[in-house]
Each structure stands twice: as C-alpha cells, then as structure tokens.
PDB file of C-alpha atoms in Angstrom:
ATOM      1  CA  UNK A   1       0.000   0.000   0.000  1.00 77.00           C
ATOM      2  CA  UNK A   2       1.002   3.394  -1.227  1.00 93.00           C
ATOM      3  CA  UNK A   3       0.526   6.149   2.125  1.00 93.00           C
ATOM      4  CA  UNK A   4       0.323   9.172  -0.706  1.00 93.00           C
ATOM      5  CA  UNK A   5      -2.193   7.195  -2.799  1.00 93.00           C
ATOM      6  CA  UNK A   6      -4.330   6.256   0.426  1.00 93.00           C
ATOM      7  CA  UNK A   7      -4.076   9.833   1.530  1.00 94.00           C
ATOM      8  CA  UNK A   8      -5.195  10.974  -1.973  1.00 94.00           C
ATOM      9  CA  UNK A   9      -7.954   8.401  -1.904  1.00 94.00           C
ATOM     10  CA  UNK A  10      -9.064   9.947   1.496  1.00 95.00           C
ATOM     11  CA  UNK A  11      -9.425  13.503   0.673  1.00 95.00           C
ATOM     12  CA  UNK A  12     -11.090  12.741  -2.572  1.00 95.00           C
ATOM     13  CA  UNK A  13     -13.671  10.943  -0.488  1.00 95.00           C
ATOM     14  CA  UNK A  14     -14.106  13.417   2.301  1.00 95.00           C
ATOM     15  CA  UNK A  15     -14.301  16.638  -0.738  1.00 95.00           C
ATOM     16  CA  UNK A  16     -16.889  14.422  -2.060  1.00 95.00           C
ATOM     17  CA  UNK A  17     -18.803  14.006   0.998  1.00 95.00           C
ATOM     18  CA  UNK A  18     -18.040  17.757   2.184  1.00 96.00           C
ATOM     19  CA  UNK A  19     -19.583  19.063  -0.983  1.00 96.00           C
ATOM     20  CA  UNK A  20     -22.604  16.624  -1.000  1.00 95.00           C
ATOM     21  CA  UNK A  21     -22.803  18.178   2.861  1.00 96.00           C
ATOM     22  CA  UNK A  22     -23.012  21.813   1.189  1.00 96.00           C
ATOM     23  CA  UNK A  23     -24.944  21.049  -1.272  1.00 97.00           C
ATOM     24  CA  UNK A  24     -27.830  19.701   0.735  1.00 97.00           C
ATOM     25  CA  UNK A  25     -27.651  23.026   2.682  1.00 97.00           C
ATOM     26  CA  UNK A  26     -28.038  24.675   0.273  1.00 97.00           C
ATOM     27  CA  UNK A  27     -31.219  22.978  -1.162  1.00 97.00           C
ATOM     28  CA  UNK A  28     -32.998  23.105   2.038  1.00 98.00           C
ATOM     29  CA  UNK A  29     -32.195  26.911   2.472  1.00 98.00           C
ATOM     30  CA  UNK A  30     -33.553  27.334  -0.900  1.00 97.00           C
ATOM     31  CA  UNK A  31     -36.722  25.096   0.123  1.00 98.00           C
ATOM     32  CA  UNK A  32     -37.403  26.722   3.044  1.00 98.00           C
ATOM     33  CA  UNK A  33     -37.134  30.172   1.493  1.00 98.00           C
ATOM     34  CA  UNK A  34     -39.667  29.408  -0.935  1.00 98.00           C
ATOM     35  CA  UNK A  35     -41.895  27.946   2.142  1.00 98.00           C
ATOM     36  CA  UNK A  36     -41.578  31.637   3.550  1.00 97.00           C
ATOM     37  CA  UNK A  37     -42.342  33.318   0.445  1.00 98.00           C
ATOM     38  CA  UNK A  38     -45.048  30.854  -0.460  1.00 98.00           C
ATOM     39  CA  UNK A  39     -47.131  31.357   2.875  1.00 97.00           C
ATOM     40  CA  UNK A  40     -46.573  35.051   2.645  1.00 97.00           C
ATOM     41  CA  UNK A  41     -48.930  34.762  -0.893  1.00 97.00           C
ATOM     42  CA  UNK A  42     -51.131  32.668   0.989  1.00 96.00           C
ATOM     43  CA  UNK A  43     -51.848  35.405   3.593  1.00 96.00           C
ATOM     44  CA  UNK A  44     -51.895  37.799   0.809  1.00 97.00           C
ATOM     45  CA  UNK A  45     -54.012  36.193  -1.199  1.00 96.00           C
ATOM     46  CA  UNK A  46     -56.493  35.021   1.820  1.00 96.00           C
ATOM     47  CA  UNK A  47     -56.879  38.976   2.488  1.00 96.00           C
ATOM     48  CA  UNK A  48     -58.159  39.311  -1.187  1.00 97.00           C
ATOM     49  CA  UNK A  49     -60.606  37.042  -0.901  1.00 97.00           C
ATOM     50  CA  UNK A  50     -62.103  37.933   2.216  1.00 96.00           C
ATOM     51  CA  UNK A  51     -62.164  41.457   1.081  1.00 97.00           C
ATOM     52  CA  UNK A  52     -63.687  40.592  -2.324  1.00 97.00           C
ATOM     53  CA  UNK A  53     -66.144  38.201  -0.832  1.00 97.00           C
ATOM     54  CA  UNK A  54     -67.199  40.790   1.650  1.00 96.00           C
ATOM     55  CA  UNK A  55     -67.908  43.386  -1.129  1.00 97.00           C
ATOM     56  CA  UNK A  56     -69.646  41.188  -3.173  1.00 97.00           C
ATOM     57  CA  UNK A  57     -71.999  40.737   0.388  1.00 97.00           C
ATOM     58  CA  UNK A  58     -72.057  44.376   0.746  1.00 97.00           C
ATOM     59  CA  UNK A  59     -73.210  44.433  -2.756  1.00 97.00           C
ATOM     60  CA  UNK A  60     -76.197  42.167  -2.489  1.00 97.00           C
ATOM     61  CA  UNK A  61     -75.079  38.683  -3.154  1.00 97.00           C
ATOM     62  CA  UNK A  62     -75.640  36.308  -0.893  1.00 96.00           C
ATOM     63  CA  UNK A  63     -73.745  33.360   0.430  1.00 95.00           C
ATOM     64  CA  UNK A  64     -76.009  31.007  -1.659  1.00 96.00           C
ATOM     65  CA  UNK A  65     -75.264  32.930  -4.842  1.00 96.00           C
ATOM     66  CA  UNK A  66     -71.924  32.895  -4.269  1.00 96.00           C
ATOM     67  CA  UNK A  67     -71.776  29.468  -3.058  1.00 95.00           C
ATOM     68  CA  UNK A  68     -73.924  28.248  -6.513  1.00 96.00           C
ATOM     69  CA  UNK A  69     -71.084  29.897  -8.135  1.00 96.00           C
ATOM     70  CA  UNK A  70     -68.443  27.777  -6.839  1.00 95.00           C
ATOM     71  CA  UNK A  71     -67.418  30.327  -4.474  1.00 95.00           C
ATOM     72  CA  UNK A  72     -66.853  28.723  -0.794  1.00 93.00           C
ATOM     73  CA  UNK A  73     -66.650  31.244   2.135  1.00 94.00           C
ATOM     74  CA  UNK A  74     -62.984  32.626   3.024  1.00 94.00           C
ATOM     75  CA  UNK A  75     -61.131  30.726   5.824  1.00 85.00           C
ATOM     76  CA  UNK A  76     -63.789  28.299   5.349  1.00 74.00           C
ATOM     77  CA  UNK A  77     -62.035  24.470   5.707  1.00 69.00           C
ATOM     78  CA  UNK A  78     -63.259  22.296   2.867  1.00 61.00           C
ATOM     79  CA  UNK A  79     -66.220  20.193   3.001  1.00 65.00           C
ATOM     80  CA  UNK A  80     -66.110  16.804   3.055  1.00 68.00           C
ATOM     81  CA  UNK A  81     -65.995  13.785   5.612  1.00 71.00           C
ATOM     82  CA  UNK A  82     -63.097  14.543   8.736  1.00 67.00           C
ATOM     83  CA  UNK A  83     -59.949  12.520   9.049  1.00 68.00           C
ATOM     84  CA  UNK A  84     -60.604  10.120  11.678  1.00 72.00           C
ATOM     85  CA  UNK A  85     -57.775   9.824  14.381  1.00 74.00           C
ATOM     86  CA  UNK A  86     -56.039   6.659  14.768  1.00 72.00           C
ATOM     87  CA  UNK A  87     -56.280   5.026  18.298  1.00 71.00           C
ATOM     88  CA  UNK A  88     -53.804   2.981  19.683  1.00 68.00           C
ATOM     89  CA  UNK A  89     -53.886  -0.777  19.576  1.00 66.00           C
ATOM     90  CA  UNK A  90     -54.672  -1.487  22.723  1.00 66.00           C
ATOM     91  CA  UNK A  91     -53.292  -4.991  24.406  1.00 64.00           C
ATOM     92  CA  UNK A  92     -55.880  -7.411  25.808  1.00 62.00           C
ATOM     93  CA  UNK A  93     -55.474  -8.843  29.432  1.00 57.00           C
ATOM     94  CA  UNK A  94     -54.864 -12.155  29.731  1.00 59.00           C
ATOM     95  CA  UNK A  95     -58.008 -14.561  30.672  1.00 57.00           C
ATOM     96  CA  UNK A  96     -58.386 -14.846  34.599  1.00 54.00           C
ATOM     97  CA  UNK A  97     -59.413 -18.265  33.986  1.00 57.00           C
ATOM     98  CA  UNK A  98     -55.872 -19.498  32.210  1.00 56.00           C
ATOM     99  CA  UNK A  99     -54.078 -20.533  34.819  1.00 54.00           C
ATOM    100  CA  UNK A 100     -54.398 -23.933  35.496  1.00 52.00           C
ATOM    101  CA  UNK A 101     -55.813 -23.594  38.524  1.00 53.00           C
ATOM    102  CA  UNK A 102     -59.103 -25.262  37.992  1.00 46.00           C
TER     103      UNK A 102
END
C-alpha cells in the first residue's frame, strides 16, 4: 500500500462528501425560502378574498349565490368527511381463567 495514494484516496472521499454536505444546505435553504415566500402569498391572497367576498356581500349577493357559483366562504375548511384519528392498539389482558388452577 502506497501512504500518498491512500491519503489521496481519502481527501477525494471526504471533498466528495463535504460538498454533497453543502450542497444539501443549500437545497434546504432554498426550500425553506420558498416555504416563507409561499405562505406570505397565501396570507396575501387570503386577504383578497375575504375582502372581495365581503364586497360582493355588501353588494347584495348572498352566500347562496356565491356558493352556486363555486365560491366557498374565506377561511372556510373544505367540506367533506373529517380525518378520523387513529387510536392505539390497545393490548388485551390475559383470561383470569388461564391458569391452570381449575
């Protein structure tokens, strides 16, 4: 075995993992900068809405018109059935009558 070529070997390997380290970093900063910028539209765009829908009220629709329109209430959660919780499994208790005792 050749030290210099083990050495070499080494800190091809470790710039190879250090960059994949960077790079990674770098991906999730971008994702979670676009997470930012993304619910900052959201907001925005919620705002619209409920100032829109509330002119459109103040104008003489009603929710029924609106809603015949395809037009749900703002901040309203989507219809539809609820997401049932899961429970936990729960572990039976053993049989007071397997014992042997009989």
């Amino acid at each position: 075995m050749n030290i210099q070529d083990l050495e070499a070997r080494a800190t091809q390997r470790l710039d190879a993992e250090r960059t994949a380290k960077v790079e990674s970093i770098t991906a999730l900063a971008g994702a979670a900068e676009r997470v930012v910028t993304v619910r900052t539209e959201l907001a925005d765009a919620e705002k619209n809405h409920t100032a829109a829908y509330s002119k459109a009220l103040r104008l003489g629709w009603t929710d029924a018109d609106l809603k015949e329109f395809g037009i749900e209430q703002p901040g309203k959660k989507p219809s539809g059935r609820p997401r049932s919780q899961r429970k936990p499994a729960t572990k039976t208790a053993p049989d007071a009558h397997q014992g042997g005792d009989e």
